[in-house]
Short mmCIF file of C-alpha atoms in Angstrom, two decimals:
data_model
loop_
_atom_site.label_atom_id
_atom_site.label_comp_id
_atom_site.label_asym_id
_atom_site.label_seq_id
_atom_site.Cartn_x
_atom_site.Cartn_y
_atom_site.Cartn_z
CA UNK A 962 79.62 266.92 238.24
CA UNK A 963 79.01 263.38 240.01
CA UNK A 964 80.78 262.31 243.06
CA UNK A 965 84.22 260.72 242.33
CA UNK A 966 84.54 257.47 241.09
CA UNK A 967 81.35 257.06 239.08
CA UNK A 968 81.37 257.56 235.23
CA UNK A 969 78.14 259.15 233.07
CA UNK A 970 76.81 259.30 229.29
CA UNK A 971 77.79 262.55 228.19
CA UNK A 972 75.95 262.58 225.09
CA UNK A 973 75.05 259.57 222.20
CA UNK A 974 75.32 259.75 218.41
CA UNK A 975 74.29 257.83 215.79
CA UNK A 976 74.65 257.11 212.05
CA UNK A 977 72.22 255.46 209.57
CA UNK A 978 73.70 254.75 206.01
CA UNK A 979 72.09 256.77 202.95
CA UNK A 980 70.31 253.91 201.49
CA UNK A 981 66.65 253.17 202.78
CA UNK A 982 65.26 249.73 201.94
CA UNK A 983 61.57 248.47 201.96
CA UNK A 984 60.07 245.15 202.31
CA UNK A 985 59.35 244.80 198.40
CA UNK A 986 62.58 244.54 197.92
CA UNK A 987 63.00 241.10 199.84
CA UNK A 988 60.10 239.57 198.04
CA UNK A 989 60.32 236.21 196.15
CA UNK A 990 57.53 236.06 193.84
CA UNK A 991 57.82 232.21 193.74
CA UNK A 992 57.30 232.06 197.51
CA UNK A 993 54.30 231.01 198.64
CA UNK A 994 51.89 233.54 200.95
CA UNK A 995 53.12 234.28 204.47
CA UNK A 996 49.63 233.98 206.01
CA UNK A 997 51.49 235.97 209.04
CA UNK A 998 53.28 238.91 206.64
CA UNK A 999 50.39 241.28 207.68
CA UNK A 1000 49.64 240.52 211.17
CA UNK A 1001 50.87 242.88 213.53
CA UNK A 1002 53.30 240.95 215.23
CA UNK A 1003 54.54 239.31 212.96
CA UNK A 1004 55.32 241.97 209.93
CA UNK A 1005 58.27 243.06 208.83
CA UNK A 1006 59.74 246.50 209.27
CA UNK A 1007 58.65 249.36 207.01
CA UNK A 1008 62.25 250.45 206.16
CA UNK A 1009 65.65 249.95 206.81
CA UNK A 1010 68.91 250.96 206.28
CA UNK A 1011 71.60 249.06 203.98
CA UNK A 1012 75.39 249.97 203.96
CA UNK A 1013 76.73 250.31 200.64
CA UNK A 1014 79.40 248.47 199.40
CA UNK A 1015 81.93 250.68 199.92
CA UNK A 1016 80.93 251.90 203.84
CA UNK A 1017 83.49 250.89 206.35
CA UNK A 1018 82.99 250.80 209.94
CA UNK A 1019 85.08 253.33 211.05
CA UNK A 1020 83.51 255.78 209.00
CA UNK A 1021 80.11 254.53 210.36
CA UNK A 1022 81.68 255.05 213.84
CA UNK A 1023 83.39 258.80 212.73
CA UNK A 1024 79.88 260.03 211.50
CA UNK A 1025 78.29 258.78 214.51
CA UNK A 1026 80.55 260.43 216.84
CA UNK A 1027 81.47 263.66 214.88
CA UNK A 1028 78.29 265.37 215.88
CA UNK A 1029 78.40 264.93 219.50
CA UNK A 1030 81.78 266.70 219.47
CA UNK A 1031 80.20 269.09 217.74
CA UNK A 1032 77.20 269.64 219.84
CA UNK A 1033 79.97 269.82 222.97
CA UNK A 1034 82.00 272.65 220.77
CA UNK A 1035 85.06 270.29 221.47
CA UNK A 1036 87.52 269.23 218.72
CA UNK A 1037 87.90 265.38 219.86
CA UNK A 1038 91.50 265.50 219.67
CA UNK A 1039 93.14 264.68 223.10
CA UNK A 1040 89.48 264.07 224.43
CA UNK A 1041 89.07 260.31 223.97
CA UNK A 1042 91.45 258.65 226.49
CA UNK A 1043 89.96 254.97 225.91
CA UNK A 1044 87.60 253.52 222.54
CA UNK A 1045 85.55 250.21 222.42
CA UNK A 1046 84.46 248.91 219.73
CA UNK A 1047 81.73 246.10 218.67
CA UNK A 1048 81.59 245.17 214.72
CA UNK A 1049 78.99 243.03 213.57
CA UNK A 1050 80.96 242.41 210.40
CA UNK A 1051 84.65 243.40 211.01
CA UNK A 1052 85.75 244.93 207.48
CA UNK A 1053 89.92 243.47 208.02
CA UNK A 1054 90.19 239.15 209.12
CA UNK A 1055 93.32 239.56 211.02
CA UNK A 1056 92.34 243.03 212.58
CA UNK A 1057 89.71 245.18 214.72
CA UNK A 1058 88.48 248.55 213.51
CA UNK A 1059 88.66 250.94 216.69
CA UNK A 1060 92.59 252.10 215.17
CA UNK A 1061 91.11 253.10 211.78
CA UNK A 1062 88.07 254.50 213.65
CA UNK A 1063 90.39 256.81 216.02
CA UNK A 1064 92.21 257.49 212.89
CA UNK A 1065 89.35 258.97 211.22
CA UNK A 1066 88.35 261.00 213.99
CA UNK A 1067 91.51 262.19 214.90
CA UNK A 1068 92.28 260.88 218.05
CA UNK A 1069 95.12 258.76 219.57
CA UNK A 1070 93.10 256.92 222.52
CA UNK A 1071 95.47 255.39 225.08
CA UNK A 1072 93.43 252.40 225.30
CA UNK A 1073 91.79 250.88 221.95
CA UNK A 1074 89.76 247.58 222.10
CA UNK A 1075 87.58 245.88 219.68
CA UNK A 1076 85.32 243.28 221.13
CA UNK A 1077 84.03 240.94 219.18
CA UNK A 1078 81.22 238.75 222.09
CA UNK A 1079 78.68 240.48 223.48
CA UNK A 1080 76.53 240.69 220.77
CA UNK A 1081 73.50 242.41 221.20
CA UNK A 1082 74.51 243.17 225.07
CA UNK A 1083 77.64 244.61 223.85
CA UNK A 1084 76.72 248.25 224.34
CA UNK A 1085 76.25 247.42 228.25
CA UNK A 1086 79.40 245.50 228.83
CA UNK A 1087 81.29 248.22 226.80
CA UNK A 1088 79.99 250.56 229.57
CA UNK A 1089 81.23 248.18 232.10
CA UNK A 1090 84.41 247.72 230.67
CA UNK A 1091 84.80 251.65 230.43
CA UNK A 1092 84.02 251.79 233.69
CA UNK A 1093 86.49 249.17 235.27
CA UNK A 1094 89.48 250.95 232.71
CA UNK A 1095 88.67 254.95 233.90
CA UNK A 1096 88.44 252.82 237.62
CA UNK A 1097 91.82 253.54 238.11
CA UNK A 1098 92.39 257.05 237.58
CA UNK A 1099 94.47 257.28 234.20
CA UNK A 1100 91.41 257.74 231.91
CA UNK A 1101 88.43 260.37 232.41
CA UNK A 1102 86.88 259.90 228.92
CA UNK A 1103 85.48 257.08 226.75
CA UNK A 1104 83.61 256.91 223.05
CA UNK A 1105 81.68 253.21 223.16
CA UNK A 1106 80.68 252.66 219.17
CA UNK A 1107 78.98 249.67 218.07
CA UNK A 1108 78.45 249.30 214.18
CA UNK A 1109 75.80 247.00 212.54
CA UNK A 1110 76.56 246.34 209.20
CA UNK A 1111 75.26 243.15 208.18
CA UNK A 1112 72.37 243.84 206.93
CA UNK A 1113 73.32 245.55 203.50
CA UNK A 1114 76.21 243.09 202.99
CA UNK A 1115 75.10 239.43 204.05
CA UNK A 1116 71.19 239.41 204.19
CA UNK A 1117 71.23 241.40 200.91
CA UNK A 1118 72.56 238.88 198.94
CA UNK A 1119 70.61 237.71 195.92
CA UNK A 1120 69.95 234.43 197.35
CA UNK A 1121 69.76 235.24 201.18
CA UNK A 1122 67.45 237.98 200.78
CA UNK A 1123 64.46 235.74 199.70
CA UNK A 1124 65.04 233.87 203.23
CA UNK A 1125 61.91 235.13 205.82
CA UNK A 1126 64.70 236.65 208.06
CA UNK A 1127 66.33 238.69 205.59
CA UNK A 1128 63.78 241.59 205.71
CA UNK A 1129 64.13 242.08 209.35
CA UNK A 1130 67.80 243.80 210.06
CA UNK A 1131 69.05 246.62 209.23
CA UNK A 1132 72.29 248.67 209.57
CA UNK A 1133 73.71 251.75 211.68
CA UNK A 1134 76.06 252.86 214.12
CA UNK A 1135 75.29 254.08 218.10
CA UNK A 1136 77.87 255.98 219.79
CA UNK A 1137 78.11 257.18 223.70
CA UNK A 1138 80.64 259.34 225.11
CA UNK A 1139 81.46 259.06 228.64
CA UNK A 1140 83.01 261.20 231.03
CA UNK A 1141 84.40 260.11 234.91
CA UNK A 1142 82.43 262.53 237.17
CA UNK A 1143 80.30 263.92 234.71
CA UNK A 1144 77.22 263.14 232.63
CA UNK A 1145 74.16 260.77 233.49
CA UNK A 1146 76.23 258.75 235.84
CA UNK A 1147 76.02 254.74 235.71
CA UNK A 1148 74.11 253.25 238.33
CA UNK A 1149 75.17 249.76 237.80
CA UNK A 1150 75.24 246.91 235.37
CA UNK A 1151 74.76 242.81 235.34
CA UNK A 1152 76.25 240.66 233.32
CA UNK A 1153 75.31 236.83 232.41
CA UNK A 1154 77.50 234.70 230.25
CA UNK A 1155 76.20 231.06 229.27
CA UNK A 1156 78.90 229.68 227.10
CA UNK A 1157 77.27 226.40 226.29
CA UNK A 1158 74.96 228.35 224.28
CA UNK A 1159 77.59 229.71 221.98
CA UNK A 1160 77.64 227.08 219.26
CA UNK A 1161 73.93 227.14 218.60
CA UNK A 1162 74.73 230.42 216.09
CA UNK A 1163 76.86 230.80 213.31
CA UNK A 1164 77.84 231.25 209.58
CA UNK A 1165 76.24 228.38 207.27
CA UNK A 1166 77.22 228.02 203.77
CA UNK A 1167 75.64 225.92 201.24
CA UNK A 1168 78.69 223.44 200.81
CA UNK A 1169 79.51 223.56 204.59
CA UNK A 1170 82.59 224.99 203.78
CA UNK A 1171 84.32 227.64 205.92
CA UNK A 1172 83.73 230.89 205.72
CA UNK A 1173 86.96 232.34 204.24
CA UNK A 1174 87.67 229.03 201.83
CA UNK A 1175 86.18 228.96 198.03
CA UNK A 1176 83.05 227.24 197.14
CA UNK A 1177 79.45 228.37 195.69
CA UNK A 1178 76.95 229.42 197.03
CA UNK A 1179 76.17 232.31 199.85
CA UNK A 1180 77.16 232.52 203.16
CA UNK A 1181 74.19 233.42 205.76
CA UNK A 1182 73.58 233.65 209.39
CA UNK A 1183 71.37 230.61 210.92
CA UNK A 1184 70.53 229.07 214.82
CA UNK A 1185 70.61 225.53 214.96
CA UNK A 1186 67.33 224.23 213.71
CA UNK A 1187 67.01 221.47 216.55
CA UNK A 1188 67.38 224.42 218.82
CA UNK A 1189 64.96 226.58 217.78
CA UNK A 1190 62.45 226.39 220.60
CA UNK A 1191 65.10 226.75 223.61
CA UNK A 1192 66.46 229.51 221.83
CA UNK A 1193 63.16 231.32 221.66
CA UNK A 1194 62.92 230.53 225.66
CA UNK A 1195 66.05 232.18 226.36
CA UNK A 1196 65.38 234.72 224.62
CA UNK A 1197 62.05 235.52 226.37
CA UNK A 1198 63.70 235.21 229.98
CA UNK A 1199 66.98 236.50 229.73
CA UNK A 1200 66.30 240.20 229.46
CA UNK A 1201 63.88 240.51 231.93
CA UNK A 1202 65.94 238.23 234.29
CA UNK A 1203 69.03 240.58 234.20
CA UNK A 1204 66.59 243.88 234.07
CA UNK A 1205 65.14 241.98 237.53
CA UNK A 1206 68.56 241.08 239.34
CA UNK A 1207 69.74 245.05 238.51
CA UNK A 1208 66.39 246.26 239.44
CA UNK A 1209 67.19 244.57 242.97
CA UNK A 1210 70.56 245.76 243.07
CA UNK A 1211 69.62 249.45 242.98
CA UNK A 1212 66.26 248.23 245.33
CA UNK A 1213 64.05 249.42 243.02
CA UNK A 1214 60.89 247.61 241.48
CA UNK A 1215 61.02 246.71 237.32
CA UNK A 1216 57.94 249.50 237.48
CA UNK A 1217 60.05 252.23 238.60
CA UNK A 1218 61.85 252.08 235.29
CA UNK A 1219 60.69 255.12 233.45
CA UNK A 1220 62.30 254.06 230.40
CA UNK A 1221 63.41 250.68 229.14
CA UNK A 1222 65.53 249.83 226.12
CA UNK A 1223 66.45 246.98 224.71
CA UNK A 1224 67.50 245.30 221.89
CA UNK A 1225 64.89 244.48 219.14
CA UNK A 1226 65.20 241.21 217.20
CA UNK A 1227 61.14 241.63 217.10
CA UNK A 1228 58.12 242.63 218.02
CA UNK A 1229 57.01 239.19 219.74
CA UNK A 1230 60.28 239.85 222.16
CA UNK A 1231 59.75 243.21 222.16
CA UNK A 1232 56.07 242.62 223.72
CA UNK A 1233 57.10 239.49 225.71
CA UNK A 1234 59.85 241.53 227.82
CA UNK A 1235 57.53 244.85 228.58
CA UNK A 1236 55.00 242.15 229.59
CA UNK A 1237 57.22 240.06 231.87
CA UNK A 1238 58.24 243.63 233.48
CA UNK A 1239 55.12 245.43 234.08
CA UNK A 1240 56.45 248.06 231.63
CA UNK A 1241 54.10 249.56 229.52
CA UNK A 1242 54.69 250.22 225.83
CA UNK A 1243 55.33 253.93 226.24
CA UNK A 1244 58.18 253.63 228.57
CA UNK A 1245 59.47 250.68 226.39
CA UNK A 1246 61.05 252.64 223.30
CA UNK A 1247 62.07 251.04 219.72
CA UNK A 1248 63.19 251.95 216.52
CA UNK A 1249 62.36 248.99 215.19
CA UNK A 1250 59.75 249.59 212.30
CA UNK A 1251 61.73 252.48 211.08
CA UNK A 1252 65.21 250.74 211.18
CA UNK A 1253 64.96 246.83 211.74
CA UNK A 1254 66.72 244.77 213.92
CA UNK A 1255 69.99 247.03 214.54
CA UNK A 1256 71.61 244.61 216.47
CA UNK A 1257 73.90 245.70 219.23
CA UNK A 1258 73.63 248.96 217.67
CA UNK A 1259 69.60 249.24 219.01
CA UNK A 1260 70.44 250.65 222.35
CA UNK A 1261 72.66 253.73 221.61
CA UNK A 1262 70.66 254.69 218.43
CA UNK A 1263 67.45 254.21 220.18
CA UNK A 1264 68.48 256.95 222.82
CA UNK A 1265 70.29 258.74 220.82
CA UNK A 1266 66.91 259.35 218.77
CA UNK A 1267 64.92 259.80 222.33
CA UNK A 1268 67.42 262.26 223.41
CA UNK A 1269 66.84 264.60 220.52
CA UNK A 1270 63.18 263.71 220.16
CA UNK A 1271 62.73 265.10 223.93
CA UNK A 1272 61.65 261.69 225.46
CA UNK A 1273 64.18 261.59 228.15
CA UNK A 1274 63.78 263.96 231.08
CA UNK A 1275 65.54 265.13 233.67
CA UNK A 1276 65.75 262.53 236.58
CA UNK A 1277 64.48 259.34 234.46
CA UNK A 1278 65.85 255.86 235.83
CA UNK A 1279 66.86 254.61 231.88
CA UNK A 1280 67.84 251.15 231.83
CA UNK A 1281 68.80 249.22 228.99
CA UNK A 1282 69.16 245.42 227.78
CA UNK A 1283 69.74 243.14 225.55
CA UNK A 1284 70.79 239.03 224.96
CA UNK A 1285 73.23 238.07 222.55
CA UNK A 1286 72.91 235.58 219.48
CA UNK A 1287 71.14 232.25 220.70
CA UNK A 1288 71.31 233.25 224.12
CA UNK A 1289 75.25 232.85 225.69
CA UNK A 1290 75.53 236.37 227.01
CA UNK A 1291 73.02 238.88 228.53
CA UNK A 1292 73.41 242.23 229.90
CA UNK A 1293 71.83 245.45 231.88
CA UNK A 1294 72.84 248.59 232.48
CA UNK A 1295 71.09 251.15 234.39
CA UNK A 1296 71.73 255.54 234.03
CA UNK A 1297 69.88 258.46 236.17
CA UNK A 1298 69.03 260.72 233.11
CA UNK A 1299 70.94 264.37 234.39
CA UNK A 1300 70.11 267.72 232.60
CA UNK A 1301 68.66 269.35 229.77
CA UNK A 1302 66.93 265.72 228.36
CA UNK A 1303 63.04 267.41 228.41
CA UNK A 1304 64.61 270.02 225.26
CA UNK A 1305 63.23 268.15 222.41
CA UNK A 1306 65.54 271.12 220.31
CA UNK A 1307 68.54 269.08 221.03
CA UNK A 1308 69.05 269.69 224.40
CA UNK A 1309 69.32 265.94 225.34
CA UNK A 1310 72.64 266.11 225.97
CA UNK A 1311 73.24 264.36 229.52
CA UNK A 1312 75.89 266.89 230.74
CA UNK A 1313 73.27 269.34 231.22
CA UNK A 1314 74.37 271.86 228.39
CA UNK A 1315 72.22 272.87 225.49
CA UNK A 1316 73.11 271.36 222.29
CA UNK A 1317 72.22 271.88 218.83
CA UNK A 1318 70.28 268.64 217.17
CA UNK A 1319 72.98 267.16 214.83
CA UNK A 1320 71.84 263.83 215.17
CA UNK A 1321 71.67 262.56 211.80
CA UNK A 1322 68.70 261.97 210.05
CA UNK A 1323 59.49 242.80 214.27
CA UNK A 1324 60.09 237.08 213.25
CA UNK A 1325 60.41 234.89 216.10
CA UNK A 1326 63.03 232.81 214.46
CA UNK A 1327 65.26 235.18 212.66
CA UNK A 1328 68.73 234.37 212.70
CA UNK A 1329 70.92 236.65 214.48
CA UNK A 1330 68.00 238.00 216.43
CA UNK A 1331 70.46 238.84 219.17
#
């Protein structure tokens, strides 16, 4: 247990939809050649995952967190006092997912909130948030899901699909359960909002129509063009700016990290950040040739994967990141990895129990990137 008042990652869980998705299948034979397709940096993930039609979010969230209830030998009944949510793609106009998600799972959370900002830093300022509710004493336990489920519904359109940015997302769901006292306790997290930036994103149809009214054509996700270059500078400072200001907040140097996560919109960022931070690419983990750009959804998935691969030990200063669509919010969050994260069998759990692995089984200017 952790001294009163802080809050720890239990455990994370993830979900990756059935269907697996490779580059040829984003090909326009009446393109002309990428002369950048096959460099490093620039190529496209090997595979990805696609939701089918039919794959609702809060069954992406239930699968995700099903096996970390399992893996605790808890039924989650009566063991989720608060759920956050973050939906790429909300299924419902008029209404969040987290009630059909705690309806799936059985559980009747006394807090339930769907955010919808944050993007890519949503994980982080879900953790915050979870921390400020279970602040004051009438909630010990949290389940943080964020869903990405774009990629399989918008980006595989017929039409969008043959766009360069198409091939680069892909879909899942990360989970984290927290505990007050207990787990990998939270060290601290920073949060930047720039709300000026916040129209330089958004849904672009043919016609210019709005999303939900009639017209032809197919609705994709697009930066302002005349933006382009500031929104590639944010990009490149923001996440090592907020990884810098928490760094100094638990007076620590960026190289004491001994893992760093972040989103992954690509490899260029991916590279830039590490760089920037003095972090080499070992302690810098991604997903992001096996599953694409996941979004908000990188961070939990990508530990969730590290936990049961073994990559997390015992006493490891994790800290993640991430920046949000064309750069109006940023986040950090920092954990001290606690027990059992060295058992590559499974025992990543951050309680410091044993637990059985259940886990189920890089374009500079690609929209959404955050």
């Amino acid at each position: 247990m952790q001294p009163d008042g802080t809050v720890g990652i239990v455990d994370f869980g993830s979900y990756l939809p059935e269907n697996v998705v490779g580059p040829e299948f984003f090909r326009d034979p009446d393109a002309p050649v990428d002369p950048l397709a096959e460099i490093p940096l620039f190529k496209v993930p090997a595979t990805r995952h696609h939701v089918a039609r039919d794959e609702r979010a809060a069954d992406m969230i239930a699968k995700a967190a099903r096996p970390v209830f399992e893996r605790l030998g808890v039924d989650p009944a009566g063991r989720v006092d608060v759920l956050l949510t973050n939906v790429l793609l909300p299924d419902e106009a008029f209404m969040g997912v987290g009630a059909q998600a705690a309806h799936r799972l059985g559980i009747s959370p006394e807090w339930i909130v769907d955010l919808h900002n944050a993007g890519c830093g949503s994980f982080m300022y879900m953790m915050a948030l979870a921390q400020k509710i279970m602040a004051g004493g009438g909630a010990r336990t949290a389940l943080v899901a964020n869903v990405q489920n774009t990629a399989g519904q918008v980006f595989a359109q017929s039409e969008v699909r043959r766009q360069p940015h198409a091939a680069v997302p892909g879909d899942g769901c990360g989970v984290a359960y927290l505990e007050a006292g207990g787990g990998s306790p939270i060290l601290g997290v920073r949060t930047l909002n720039v709300p000026e930036h916040s129209f330089d994103l958004g849904l672009r149809t043919p016609d210019g129509r709005k999303y939900w009214e009639p017209g032809g054509g197919q609705m994709d996700i697009a930066f302002d063009p005349a933006r382009q270059t500031e929104i590639l500078e944010r990009g490149n400072r923001l996440v090592p700016e907020l990884v810098g200001k928490l760094c100094a907040d638990l007076g620590v140097a960026t190289d004491a990290v001994d893992v760093l996560v972040t989103n992954q919109p690509n490899r260029i960022f991916l590279k830039n950040w590490r760089g920037a931070l003095g972090i080499s690419e070992e302690r810098h983990l991604d997903t992001f040739d096996r599953y694409g750009n996941l979004y908000g959804a990188a961070v939990p998935i990508t530990l969730d994967r590290a936990a049961r691969e073994g990559r997390l030990r015992d006493g490891d200063l994790v800290v993640m990141s991430g920046f949000a669509h064309a750069g109006d919010f940023a986040s950090a969050a920092a954990v001290r990895w606690r027990g059992g994260a060295g058992d590559a069998d499974g025992a990543g759990r951050a309680g410091g129990a044993s637990s059985s692995a259940g886990s189920p089984a890089d374009s500079p200017d690609s929209p959404g990137a955050a």
